[in-house]
mmCIF file of C-alpha atoms in Angstrom:
data_model
loop_
_atom_site.group_PDB
_atom_site.id
_atom_site.type_symbol
_atom_site.label_atom_id
_atom_site.label_comp_id
_atom_site.label_asym_id
_atom_site.label_seq_id
_atom_site.Cartn_x
_atom_site.Cartn_y
_atom_site.Cartn_z
ATOM 1 C CA MET A 259 -0.286 -0.304 0.253
ATOM 2 C CA ASN A 260 1.123 3.073 -0.427
ATOM 3 C CA ILE A 261 -0.020 6.783 0.456
ATOM 4 C CA GLY A 262 -2.524 7.512 -2.532
ATOM 5 C CA ASP A 263 -3.915 3.884 -2.121
ATOM 6 C CA LEU A 264 -5.455 5.718 0.732
ATOM 7 C CA LEU A 265 -7.100 8.003 -0.638
ATOM 8 C CA VAL A 266 -8.177 5.618 -3.639
ATOM 9 C CA ARG A 267 -10.175 3.880 -0.331
ATOM 10 C CA SER A 268 -11.674 6.248 1.110
ATOM 11 C CA ALA A 269 -13.385 7.110 -2.439
ATOM 12 C CA ASN A 270 -14.597 3.874 -2.326
ATOM 13 C CA LYS A 271 -15.926 3.518 1.236
ATOM 14 C CA PHE A 272 -17.253 7.078 1.446
ATOM 15 C CA PRO A 273 -17.636 9.206 -1.351
ATOM 16 C CA HIS A 274 -19.987 10.910 0.127
ATOM 17 C CA LYS A 275 -18.515 11.993 3.243
ATOM 18 C CA PRO A 276 -16.967 15.245 3.400
ATOM 19 C CA ALA A 277 -13.199 15.091 2.458
ATOM 20 C CA VAL A 278 -11.651 18.654 3.448
ATOM 21 C CA VAL A 279 -13.466 21.373 3.867
ATOM 22 C CA SER A 280 -11.371 24.737 2.910
ATOM 23 C CA ASP A 281 -12.852 28.198 3.694
ATOM 24 C CA ALA A 282 -16.331 28.001 0.328
ATOM 25 C CA VAL A 283 -14.715 24.729 -1.216
ATOM 26 C CA SER A 284 -16.161 21.742 0.712
ATOM 27 C CA LEU A 285 -15.354 18.617 -1.301
ATOM 28 C CA THR A 286 -16.266 14.790 -0.959
ATOM 29 C CA PHE A 287 -13.961 11.964 -0.764
ATOM 30 C CA ARG A 288 -15.112 11.118 -4.269
ATOM 31 C CA GLU A 289 -14.704 14.506 -5.191
ATOM 32 C CA LEU A 290 -11.239 14.879 -3.859
ATOM 33 C CA ASN A 291 -10.112 11.672 -5.656
ATOM 34 C CA GLU A 292 -10.998 12.492 -8.566
ATOM 35 C CA ARG A 293 -9.636 15.879 -8.929
ATOM 36 C CA VAL A 294 -6.299 14.392 -7.668
ATOM 37 C CA ASN A 295 -6.412 11.650 -10.521
ATOM 38 C CA ARG A 296 -7.052 14.489 -13.001
ATOM 39 C CA LEU A 297 -4.054 16.316 -12.398
ATOM 40 C CA ALA A 298 -1.632 13.821 -11.591
ATOM 41 C CA HIS A 299 -3.131 12.751 -15.765
ATOM 42 C CA SER A 300 -2.426 16.464 -16.275
ATOM 43 C CA LEU A 301 1.197 16.589 -15.092
ATOM 44 C CA LEU A 302 2.352 12.714 -16.118
ATOM 45 C CA ASP A 303 1.106 14.200 -19.858
ATOM 46 C CA SER A 304 3.282 17.830 -19.468
ATOM 47 C CA GLY A 305 5.976 15.395 -18.919
ATOM 48 C CA LEU A 306 7.231 14.564 -15.573
ATOM 49 C CA LYS A 307 8.390 11.029 -14.400
ATOM 50 C CA LYS A 308 8.120 9.305 -11.156
ATOM 51 C CA GLY A 309 10.974 10.379 -8.930
ATOM 52 C CA ASP A 310 10.858 13.751 -10.587
ATOM 53 C CA ARG A 311 9.867 16.712 -7.614
ATOM 54 C CA ILE A 312 7.010 19.762 -7.232
ATOM 55 C CA GLY A 313 7.918 22.402 -5.765
ATOM 56 C CA VAL A 314 4.439 23.883 -4.243
ATOM 57 C CA LEU A 315 5.135 27.489 -2.454
ATOM 58 C CA LEU A 316 1.755 27.710 -1.274
ATOM 59 C CA HIS A 317 -0.843 29.014 2.079
ATOM 60 C CA ASN A 318 -3.347 26.396 3.246
ATOM 61 C CA GLY A 319 -5.724 24.920 1.389
ATOM 62 C CA HIS A 320 -7.676 21.920 -0.330
ATOM 63 C CA GLN A 321 -4.724 22.720 -3.423
ATOM 64 C CA PHE A 322 -1.844 21.458 -0.832
ATOM 65 C CA LEU A 323 -3.482 18.734 -0.109
ATOM 66 C CA GLU A 324 -4.262 17.178 -3.908
ATOM 67 C CA LEU A 325 -1.227 18.229 -4.913
ATOM 68 C CA TYR A 326 0.196 15.873 -2.122
ATOM 69 C CA PHE A 327 -1.671 13.000 -3.498
ATOM 70 C CA ALA A 328 -0.622 14.005 -6.871
ATOM 71 C CA ALA A 329 2.357 12.977 -6.473
ATOM 72 C CA ALA A 330 1.687 10.009 -3.890
ATOM 73 C CA LYS A 331 0.420 8.631 -7.032
ATOM 74 C CA THR A 332 2.504 9.714 -9.443
ATOM 75 C CA GLY A 333 5.380 8.418 -7.737
ATOM 76 C CA THR A 334 6.938 11.824 -7.098
ATOM 77 C CA VAL A 335 7.909 14.152 -4.819
ATOM 78 C CA PHE A 336 6.644 16.462 -3.305
ATOM 79 C CA CYS A 337 8.315 19.441 -1.791
ATOM 80 C CA PRO A 338 6.593 22.346 0.275
ATOM 81 C CA TYR A 339 8.018 25.227 0.768
ATOM 82 C CA ASN A 340 8.497 27.637 3.159
ATOM 83 C CA ASN A 341 6.225 30.519 2.663
ATOM 84 C CA HIS A 342 7.375 32.919 4.768
ATOM 85 C CA PHE A 343 10.896 33.206 3.418
ATOM 86 C CA LYS A 344 12.088 35.758 1.614
ATOM 87 C CA GLN A 345 12.887 35.158 -1.946
ATOM 88 C CA SER A 346 17.595 34.768 -1.786
ATOM 89 C CA GLU A 347 16.103 31.483 0.722
ATOM 90 C CA LEU A 348 13.705 30.496 -1.628
ATOM 91 C CA LYS A 349 16.130 30.322 -4.163
ATOM 92 C CA ASP A 350 18.563 28.660 -2.185
ATOM 93 C CA ILE A 351 16.392 26.079 -1.368
ATOM 94 C CA ILE A 352 14.609 25.063 -4.717
ATOM 95 C CA ASP A 353 18.254 25.061 -6.189
ATOM 96 C CA TYR A 354 18.967 22.665 -3.723
ATOM 97 C CA SER A 355 15.590 20.427 -4.103
ATOM 98 C CA THR A 356 15.757 20.940 -7.748
ATOM 99 C CA PRO A 357 11.734 20.340 -8.457
ATOM 100 C CA ARG A 358 10.650 20.266 -11.925
ATOM 101 C CA VAL A 359 7.133 22.211 -11.169
ATOM 102 C CA LEU A 360 6.978 24.678 -9.817
ATOM 103 C CA VAL A 361 3.174 25.430 -7.766
ATOM 104 C CA VAL A 362 3.105 29.030 -6.181
ATOM 105 C CA ASP A 363 0.118 30.599 -5.114
ATOM 106 C CA VAL A 364 -1.150 34.191 -6.703
ATOM 107 C CA ASP A 365 0.991 35.794 -3.610
ATOM 108 C CA PHE A 366 4.113 34.724 -4.632
ATOM 109 C CA VAL A 367 3.550 35.209 -8.525
ATOM 110 C CA ASP A 368 6.022 37.788 -8.484
ATOM 111 C CA THR A 369 8.169 35.994 -6.551
ATOM 112 C CA ALA A 370 8.532 33.129 -9.282
ATOM 113 C CA SER A 371 8.842 35.429 -11.977
ATOM 114 C CA ALA A 372 11.560 37.698 -10.393
ATOM 115 C CA LEU A 373 13.293 34.206 -9.593
ATOM 116 C CA LYS A 374 12.188 32.299 -12.808
ATOM 117 C CA PRO A 375 15.939 32.919 -14.226
ATOM 118 C CA GLU A 376 17.735 31.508 -11.807
ATOM 119 C CA LEU A 377 15.770 28.551 -11.196
ATOM 120 C CA ASN A 378 17.568 26.169 -13.780
ATOM 121 C CA SER A 379 15.651 23.135 -12.831
ATOM 122 C CA VAL A 380 11.886 24.749 -12.748
ATOM 123 C CA GLU A 381 10.266 23.979 -16.933
ATOM 124 C CA LYS A 382 6.457 24.499 -15.873
ATOM 125 C CA TYR A 383 5.858 26.829 -13.426
ATOM 126 C CA ILE A 384 1.937 26.653 -12.234
ATOM 127 C CA CYS A 385 -0.479 29.198 -10.094
ATOM 128 C CA LEU A 386 -3.528 28.357 -8.754
ATOM 129 C CA GLU A 387 -5.121 31.491 -10.172
ATOM 130 C CA GLN A 388 -5.592 32.803 -13.606
ATOM 131 C CA THR A 389 -2.157 35.040 -14.314
ATOM 132 C CA SER A 390 -1.919 37.367 -17.848
ATOM 133 C CA LEU A 391 2.273 35.948 -17.500
ATOM 134 C CA SER A 392 2.690 33.332 -20.707
ATOM 135 C CA PHE A 393 5.157 31.362 -18.592
ATOM 136 C CA MET A 394 2.208 30.193 -15.885
ATOM 137 C CA ASP A 395 -0.102 27.686 -15.977
ATOM 138 C CA ASN A 396 -3.538 27.224 -14.501
ATOM 139 C CA TYR A 397 -4.273 25.145 -12.293
ATOM 140 C CA GLU A 398 -7.770 24.724 -12.128
ATOM 141 C CA ALA A 399 -7.528 24.012 -16.042
ATOM 142 C CA LEU A 400 -4.960 21.469 -15.203
ATOM 143 C CA ILE A 401 -7.324 19.413 -13.726
ATOM 144 C CA ALA A 402 -10.162 20.314 -15.937
ATOM 145 C CA ARG A 403 -8.236 18.558 -19.135
ATOM 146 C CA GLY A 404 -7.215 15.684 -17.294
ATOM 147 C CA ARG A 405 -8.207 12.071 -16.629
ATOM 148 C CA GLY A 406 -10.580 10.729 -13.610
ATOM 149 C CA GLU A 407 -9.783 7.563 -13.239
ATOM 150 C CA GLU A 408 -6.875 5.919 -11.420
ATOM 151 C CA PRO A 409 -2.935 6.336 -12.689
ATOM 152 C CA ASN A 410 -1.363 4.051 -13.649
ATOM 153 C CA THR A 411 2.228 4.641 -12.048
ATOM 154 C CA LYS A 412 3.642 1.902 -10.022
ATOM 155 C CA VAL A 413 4.379 3.363 -6.590
ATOM 156 C CA LEU A 414 6.411 0.846 -3.656
ATOM 157 C CA GLU A 415 6.201 1.849 -0.260
ATOM 158 C CA ASP A 416 9.840 2.514 -0.112
ATOM 159 C CA ASP A 417 9.789 5.471 -2.769
ATOM 160 C CA VAL A 418 9.859 9.143 -1.699
ATOM 161 C CA LEU A 419 6.915 10.815 -1.307
ATOM 162 C CA SER A 420 7.846 13.689 0.404
ATOM 163 C CA ILE A 421 11.827 15.656 1.271
ATOM 164 C CA ILE A 422 10.455 18.310 4.321
ATOM 165 C CA PHE A 423 13.001 20.835 4.896
ATOM 166 C CA THR A 424 14.101 21.157 8.692
ATOM 167 C CA GLY A 425 14.095 24.810 10.452
ATOM 168 C CA GLY A 426 17.693 25.676 9.599
ATOM 169 C CA THR A 427 18.733 26.366 13.562
ATOM 170 C CA THR A 428 22.221 25.817 12.991
ATOM 171 C CA GLY A 429 22.624 26.209 9.649
ATOM 172 C CA LYS A 430 20.547 26.407 5.927
ATOM 173 C CA PRO A 431 17.744 23.928 5.915
ATOM 174 C CA LYS A 432 18.414 20.529 4.681
ATOM 175 C CA GLY A 433 16.214 17.897 3.406
ATOM 176 C CA ALA A 434 14.965 15.321 5.342
ATOM 177 C CA MET A 435 13.384 12.766 2.471
ATOM 178 C CA ARG A 436 9.970 10.675 4.240
ATOM 179 C CA THR A 437 9.116 7.154 2.143
ATOM 180 C CA HIS A 438 5.919 6.112 2.383
ATOM 181 C CA ARG A 439 6.329 3.294 4.083
ATOM 182 C CA HIS A 440 7.706 5.837 6.809
ATOM 183 C CA LEU A 441 4.388 8.250 6.432
ATOM 184 C CA LEU A 442 1.653 5.341 6.697
ATOM 185 C CA SER A 443 3.033 4.264 9.376
ATOM 186 C CA ASN A 444 3.164 7.523 11.198
ATOM 187 C CA ALA A 445 -0.795 7.735 10.314
ATOM 188 C CA VAL A 446 -1.851 4.907 11.539
ATOM 189 C CA ALA A 447 0.287 4.868 14.692
ATOM 190 C CA GLY A 448 -1.418 8.168 15.347
ATOM 191 C CA VAL A 449 -4.663 7.419 14.521
ATOM 192 C CA ILE A 450 -4.405 4.308 17.731
ATOM 193 C CA GLU A 451 -2.679 6.839 19.537
ATOM 194 C CA LEU A 452 -5.469 9.573 19.972
ATOM 195 C CA LYS A 453 -8.096 7.219 18.498
ATOM 196 C CA VAL A 454 -9.197 9.060 15.884
ATOM 197 C CA ASP A 455 -12.543 8.282 14.733
ATOM 198 C CA TYR A 456 -14.982 7.794 11.719
ATOM 199 C CA ASP A 457 -17.060 10.620 12.598
ATOM 200 C CA GLU A 458 -13.613 13.388 13.197
ATOM 201 C CA ARG A 459 -12.997 15.908 11.760
ATOM 202 C CA VAL A 460 -8.955 17.833 12.104
ATOM 203 C CA LEU A 461 -8.931 21.215 12.370
ATOM 204 C CA ILE A 462 -5.484 22.121 10.518
ATOM 205 C CA THR A 463 -3.850 24.812 11.892
ATOM 206 C CA PHE A 464 -0.728 25.276 11.553
ATOM 207 C CA PRO A 465 1.613 25.330 8.334
ATOM 208 C CA MET A 466 1.265 22.818 5.796
ATOM 209 C CA TYR A 467 4.255 23.313 4.511
#
């Protein structure tokens, strides 16, 4: 089992149950899974391959979760960045993690545009909202043109799913690689320890990066 399988399982067992509520958006598990699949196929169709990295510079929102699960289903590596970093700090951490795709919230379009000439690894830029920049793809347009069926990428438990960056208290942030197996074990342990039931709701108040 991998992290992507968790969402498929929930979409099959609880298709009409709310999965995520974010601002004015409420998605059931079936709706969330379909959006994730469409996003995953669009990323694969654009040339992204298993093992490639996706950089994410976002505020909290349902898109953060969609990108996380799309990475899980395509075997790509999810790299969330601290959205409070200064431009020079972002350049360092993006260069360090070498993503082929960078997804940004509308608030960070100017930063991404300024950094673009210096980011050698990034081939594709995506914004959550429509912009006037020709190099910036629209997130919802990618979902609209993707296919709803499950991607057929073979993803193993020992594949790396995410790179989470340390606080950098003794130097520059370093990337901690986390596998599907690690994240599954962590999730199961958390559910057992906190006695989470099917009807629980979890309020996320901290930055999701």
